[in-house]
Short mmCIF file of N, CA and C in Angstrom, two decimals:
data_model
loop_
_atom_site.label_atom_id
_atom_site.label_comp_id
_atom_site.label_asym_id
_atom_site.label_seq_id
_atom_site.Cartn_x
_atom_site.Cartn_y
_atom_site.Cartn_z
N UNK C 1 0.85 -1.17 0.00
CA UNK C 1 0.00 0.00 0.00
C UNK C 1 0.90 1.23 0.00
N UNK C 2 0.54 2.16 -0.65
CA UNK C 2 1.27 3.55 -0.68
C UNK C 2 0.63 4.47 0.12
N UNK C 3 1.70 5.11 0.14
CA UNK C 3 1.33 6.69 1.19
C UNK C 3 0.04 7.32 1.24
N UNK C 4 0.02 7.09 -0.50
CA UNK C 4 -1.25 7.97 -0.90
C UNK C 4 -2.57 6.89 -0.92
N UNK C 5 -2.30 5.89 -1.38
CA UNK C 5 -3.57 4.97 -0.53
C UNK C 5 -3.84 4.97 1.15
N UNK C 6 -2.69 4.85 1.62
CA UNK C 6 -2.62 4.83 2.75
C UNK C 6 -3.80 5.67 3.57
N UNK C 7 -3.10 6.67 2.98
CA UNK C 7 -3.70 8.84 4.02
C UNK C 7 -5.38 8.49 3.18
N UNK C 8 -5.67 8.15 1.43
CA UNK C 8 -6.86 7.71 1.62
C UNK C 8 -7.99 6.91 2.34
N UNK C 9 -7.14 6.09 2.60
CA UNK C 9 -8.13 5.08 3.39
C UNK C 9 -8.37 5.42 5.05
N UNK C 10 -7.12 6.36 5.33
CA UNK C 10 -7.31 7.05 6.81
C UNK C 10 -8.48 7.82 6.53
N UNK C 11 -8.46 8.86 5.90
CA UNK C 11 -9.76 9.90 5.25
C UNK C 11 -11.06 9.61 5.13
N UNK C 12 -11.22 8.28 4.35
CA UNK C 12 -12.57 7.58 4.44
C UNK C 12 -12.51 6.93 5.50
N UNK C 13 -11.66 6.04 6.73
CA UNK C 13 -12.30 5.68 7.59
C UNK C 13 -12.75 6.41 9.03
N UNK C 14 -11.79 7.58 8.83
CA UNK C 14 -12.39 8.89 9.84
C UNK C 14 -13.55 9.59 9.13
N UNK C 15 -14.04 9.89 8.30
CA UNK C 15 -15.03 10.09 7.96
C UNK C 15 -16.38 9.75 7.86
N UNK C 16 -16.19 7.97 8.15
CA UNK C 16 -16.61 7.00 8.17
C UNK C 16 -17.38 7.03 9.82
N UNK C 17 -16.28 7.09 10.68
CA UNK C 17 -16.75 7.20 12.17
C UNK C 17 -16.92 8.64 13.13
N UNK C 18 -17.05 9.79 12.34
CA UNK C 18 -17.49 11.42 12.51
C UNK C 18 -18.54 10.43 11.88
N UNK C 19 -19.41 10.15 11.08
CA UNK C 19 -20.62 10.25 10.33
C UNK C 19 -21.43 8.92 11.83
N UNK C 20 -20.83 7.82 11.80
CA UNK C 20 -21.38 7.09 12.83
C UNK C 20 -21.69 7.60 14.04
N UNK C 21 -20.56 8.44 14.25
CA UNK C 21 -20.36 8.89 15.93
C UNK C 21 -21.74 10.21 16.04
N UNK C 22 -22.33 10.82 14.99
CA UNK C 22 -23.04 11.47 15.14
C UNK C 22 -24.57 11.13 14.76
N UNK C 23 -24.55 10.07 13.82
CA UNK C 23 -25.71 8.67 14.29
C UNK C 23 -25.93 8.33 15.68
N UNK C 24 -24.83 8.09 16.38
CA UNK C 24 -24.79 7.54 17.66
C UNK C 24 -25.27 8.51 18.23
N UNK C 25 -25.14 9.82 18.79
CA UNK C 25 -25.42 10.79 19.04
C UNK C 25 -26.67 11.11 19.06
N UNK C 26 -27.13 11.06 17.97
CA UNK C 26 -28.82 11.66 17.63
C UNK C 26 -29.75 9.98 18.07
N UNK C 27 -29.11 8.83 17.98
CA UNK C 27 -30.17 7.88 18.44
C UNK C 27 -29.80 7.89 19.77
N UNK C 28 -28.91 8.29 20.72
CA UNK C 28 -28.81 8.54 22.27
C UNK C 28 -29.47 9.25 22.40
N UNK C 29 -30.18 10.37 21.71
CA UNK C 29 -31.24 11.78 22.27
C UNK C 29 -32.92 11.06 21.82
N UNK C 30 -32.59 10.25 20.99
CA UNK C 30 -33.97 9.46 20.71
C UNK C 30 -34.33 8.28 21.96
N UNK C 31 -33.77 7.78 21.92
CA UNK C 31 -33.65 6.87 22.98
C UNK C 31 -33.86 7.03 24.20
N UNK C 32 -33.06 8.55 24.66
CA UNK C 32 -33.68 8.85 25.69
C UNK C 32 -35.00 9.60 26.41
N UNK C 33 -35.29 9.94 24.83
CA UNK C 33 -37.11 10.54 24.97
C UNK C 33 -37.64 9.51 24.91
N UNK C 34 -37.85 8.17 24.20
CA UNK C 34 -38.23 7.30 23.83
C UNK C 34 -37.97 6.68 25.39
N UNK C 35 -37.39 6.32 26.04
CA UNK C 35 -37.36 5.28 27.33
C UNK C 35 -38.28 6.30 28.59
N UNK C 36 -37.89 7.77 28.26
CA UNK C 36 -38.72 8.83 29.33
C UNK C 36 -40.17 8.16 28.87
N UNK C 37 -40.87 8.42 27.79
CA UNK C 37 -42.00 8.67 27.56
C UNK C 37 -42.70 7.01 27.74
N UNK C 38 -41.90 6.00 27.76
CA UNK C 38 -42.13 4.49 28.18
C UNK C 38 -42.01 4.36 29.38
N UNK C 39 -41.18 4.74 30.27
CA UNK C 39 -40.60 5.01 31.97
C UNK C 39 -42.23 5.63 32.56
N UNK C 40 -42.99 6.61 32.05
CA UNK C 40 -43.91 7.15 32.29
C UNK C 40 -44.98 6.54 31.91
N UNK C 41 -45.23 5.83 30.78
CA UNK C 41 -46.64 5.44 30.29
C UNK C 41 -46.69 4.24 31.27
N UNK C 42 -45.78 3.12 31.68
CA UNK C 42 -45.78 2.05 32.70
C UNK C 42 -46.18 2.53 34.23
N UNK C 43 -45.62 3.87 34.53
CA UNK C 43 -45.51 4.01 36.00
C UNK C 43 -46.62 4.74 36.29
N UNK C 44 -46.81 5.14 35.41
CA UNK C 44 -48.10 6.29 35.61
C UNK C 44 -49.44 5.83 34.89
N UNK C 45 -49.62 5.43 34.22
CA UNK C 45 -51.14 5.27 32.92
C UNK C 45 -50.92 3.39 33.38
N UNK C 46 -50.20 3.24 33.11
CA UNK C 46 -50.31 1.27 33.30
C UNK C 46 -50.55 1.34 34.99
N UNK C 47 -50.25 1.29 35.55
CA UNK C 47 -49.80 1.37 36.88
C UNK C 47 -51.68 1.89 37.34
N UNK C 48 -51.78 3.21 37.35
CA UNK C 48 -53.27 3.45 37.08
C UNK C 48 -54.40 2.98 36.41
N UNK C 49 -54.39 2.32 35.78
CA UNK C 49 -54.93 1.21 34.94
C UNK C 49 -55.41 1.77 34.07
N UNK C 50 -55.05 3.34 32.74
CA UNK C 50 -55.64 3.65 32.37
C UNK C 50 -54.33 3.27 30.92
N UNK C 51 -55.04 2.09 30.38
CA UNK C 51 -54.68 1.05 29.76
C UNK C 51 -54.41 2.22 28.19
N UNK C 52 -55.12 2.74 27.58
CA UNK C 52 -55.43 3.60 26.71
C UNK C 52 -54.18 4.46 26.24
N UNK C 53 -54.36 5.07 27.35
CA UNK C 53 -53.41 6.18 27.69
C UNK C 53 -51.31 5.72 27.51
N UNK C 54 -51.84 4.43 28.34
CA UNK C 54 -50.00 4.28 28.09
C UNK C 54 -49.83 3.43 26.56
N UNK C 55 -51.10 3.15 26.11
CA UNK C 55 -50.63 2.81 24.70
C UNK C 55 -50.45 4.11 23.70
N UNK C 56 -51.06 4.93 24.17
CA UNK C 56 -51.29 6.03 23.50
C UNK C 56 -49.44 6.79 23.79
N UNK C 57 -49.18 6.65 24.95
CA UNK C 57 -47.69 6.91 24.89
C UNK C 57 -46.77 5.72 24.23
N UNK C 58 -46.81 4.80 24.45
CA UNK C 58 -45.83 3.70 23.90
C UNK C 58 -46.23 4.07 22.87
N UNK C 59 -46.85 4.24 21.98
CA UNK C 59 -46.85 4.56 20.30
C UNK C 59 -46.34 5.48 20.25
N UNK C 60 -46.67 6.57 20.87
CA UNK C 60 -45.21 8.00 20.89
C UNK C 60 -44.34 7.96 20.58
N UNK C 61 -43.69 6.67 21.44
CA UNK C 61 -41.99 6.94 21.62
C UNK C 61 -41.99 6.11 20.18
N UNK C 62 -42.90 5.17 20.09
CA UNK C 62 -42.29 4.03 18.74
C UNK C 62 -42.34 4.96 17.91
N UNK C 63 -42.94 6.15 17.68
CA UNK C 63 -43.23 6.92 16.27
C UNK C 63 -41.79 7.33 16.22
N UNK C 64 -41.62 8.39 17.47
CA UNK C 64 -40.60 9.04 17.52
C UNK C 64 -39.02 8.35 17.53
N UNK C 65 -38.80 7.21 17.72
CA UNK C 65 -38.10 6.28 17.15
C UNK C 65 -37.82 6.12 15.54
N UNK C 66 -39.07 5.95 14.85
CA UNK C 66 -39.20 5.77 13.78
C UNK C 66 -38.50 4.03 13.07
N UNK C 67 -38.28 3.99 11.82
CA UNK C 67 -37.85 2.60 11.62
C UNK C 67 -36.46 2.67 12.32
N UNK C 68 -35.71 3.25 12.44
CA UNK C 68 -33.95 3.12 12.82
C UNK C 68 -33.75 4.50 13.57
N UNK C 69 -34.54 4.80 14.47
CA UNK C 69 -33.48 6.23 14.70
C UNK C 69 -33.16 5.84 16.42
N UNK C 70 -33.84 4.70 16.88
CA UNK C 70 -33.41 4.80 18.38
C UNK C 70 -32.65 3.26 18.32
N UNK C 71 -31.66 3.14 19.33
CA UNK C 71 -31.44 1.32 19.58
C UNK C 71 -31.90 0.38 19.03
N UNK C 72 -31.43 -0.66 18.68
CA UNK C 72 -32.18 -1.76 18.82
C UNK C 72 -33.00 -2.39 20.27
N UNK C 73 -32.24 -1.78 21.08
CA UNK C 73 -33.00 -2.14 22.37
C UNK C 73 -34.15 -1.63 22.98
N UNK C 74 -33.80 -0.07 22.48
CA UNK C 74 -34.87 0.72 22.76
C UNK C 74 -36.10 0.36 21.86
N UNK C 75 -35.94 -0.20 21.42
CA UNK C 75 -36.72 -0.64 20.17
C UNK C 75 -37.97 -1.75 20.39
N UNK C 76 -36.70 -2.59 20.83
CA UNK C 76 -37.45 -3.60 20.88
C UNK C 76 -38.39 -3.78 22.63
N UNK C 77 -37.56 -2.97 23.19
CA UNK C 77 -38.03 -2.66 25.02
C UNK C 77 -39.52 -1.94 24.95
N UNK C 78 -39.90 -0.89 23.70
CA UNK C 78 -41.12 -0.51 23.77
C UNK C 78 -42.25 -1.28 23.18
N UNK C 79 -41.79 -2.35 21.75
CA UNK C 79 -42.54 -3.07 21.46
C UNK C 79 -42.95 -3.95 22.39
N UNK C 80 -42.02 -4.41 23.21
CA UNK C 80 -42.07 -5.54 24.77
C UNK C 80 -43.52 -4.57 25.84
N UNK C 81 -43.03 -3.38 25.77
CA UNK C 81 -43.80 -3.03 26.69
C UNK C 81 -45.59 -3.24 25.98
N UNK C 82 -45.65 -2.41 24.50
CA UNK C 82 -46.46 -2.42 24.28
C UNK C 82 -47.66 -3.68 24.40
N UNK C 83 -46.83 -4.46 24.13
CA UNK C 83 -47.42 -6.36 24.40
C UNK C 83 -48.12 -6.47 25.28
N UNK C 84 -46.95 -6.41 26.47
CA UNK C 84 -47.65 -6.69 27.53
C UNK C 84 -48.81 -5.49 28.15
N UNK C 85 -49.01 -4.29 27.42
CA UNK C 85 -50.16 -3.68 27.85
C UNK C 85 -51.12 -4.28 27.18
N UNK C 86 -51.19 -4.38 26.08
CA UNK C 86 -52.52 -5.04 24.91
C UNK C 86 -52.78 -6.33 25.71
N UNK C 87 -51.59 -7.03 25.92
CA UNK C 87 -52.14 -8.33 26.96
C UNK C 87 -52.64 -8.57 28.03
N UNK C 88 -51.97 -7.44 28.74
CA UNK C 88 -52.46 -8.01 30.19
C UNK C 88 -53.52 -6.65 31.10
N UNK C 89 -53.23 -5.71 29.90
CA UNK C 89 -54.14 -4.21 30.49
C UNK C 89 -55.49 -4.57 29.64
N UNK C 90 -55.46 -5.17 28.24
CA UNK C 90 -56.47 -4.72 27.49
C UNK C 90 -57.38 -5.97 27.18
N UNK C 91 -56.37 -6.98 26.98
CA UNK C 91 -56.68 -8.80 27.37
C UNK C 91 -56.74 -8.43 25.67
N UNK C 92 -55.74 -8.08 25.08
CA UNK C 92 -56.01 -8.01 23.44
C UNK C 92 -54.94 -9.44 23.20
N UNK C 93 -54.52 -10.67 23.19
CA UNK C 93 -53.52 -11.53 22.92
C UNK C 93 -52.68 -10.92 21.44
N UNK C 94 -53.88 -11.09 20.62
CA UNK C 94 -53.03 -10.72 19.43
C UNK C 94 -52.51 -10.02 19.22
N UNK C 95 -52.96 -8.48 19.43
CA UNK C 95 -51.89 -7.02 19.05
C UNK C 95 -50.89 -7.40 20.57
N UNK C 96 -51.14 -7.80 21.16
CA UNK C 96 -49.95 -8.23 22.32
C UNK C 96 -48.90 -9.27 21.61
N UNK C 97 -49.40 -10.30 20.88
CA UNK C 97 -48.24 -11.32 20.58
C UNK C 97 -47.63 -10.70 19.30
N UNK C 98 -48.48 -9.57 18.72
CA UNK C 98 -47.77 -8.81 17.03
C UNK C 98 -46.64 -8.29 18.02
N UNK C 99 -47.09 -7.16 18.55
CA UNK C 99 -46.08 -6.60 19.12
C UNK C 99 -44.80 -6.99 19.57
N UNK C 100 -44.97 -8.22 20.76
CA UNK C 100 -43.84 -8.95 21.02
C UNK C 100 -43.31 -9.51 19.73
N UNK C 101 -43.76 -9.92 18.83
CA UNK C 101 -42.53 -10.68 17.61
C UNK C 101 -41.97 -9.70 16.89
N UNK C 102 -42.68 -8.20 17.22
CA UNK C 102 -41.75 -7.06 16.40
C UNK C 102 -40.18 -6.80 17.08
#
C-alpha cells in the first residue's frame, strides 16, 4: 500500500466514524425521549390502569423512534412493553403477541 492509498483510506475511515459517531449521538437523544416517555406510560397510565393512555404513549416513543433512529434495544423494550399492555391491560392476545414478535 502507498502513502497515498494509505492517508486515503485514513480519510474515508475517519469520515466514516465522525458520520457514525453522530448517528450515535442523535439515536442517544432518541432513545432517551423514547425510554422517558415508556418510563412514564408504565408508572403512571399502566400502573393506574388507564390502559389507553399508556398505549397512547408507547406509540409516541415508537413513532418518535421511527424505523432506525433509536437502539435496537430501545426498540425492541417498547414493542415488549407495548405487548404486555394489549395483553395483560387490554386482554387483546393478538396485538400483544404482534407486538412482542416485532
Amino acid at each position: 500500500m502507498t502513502l497515498r492509498t494509505s492517508r486515503a483510506f485514513l480519510v474515508v475511515a475517519l469520515a466514516g466514524a465522525v458520520s457514525l459517531s453522530g448517528r450515535a449521538a442523535h439515536a442517544q437523544a432518541r432513545d432517551a425521549a423514547a425510554t422517558k416517555l415508556a418510563d412514564d406510560a408504565l408508572m403512571n397510565e399502566y400502573l393506574a390502569m388507564d390502559f389507553a393512555g399508556a398505549v397512547k404513549k408507547l406509540e409516541k416513543a415508537l413513532a418518535l423512534c421511527g424505523a432506525d433512529k433509536c437502539s435496537p434495544a430501545v426498540a425492541a423494550r417498547l414493542h415488549r412493553d407495548l405487548g404486555v399492555v394489549y395483553i395483560a391491560g387490554l386482554n387483546d392476545a393478538a396485538k400483544g403477541q404482534a407486538e412482542f414478535a416485532l
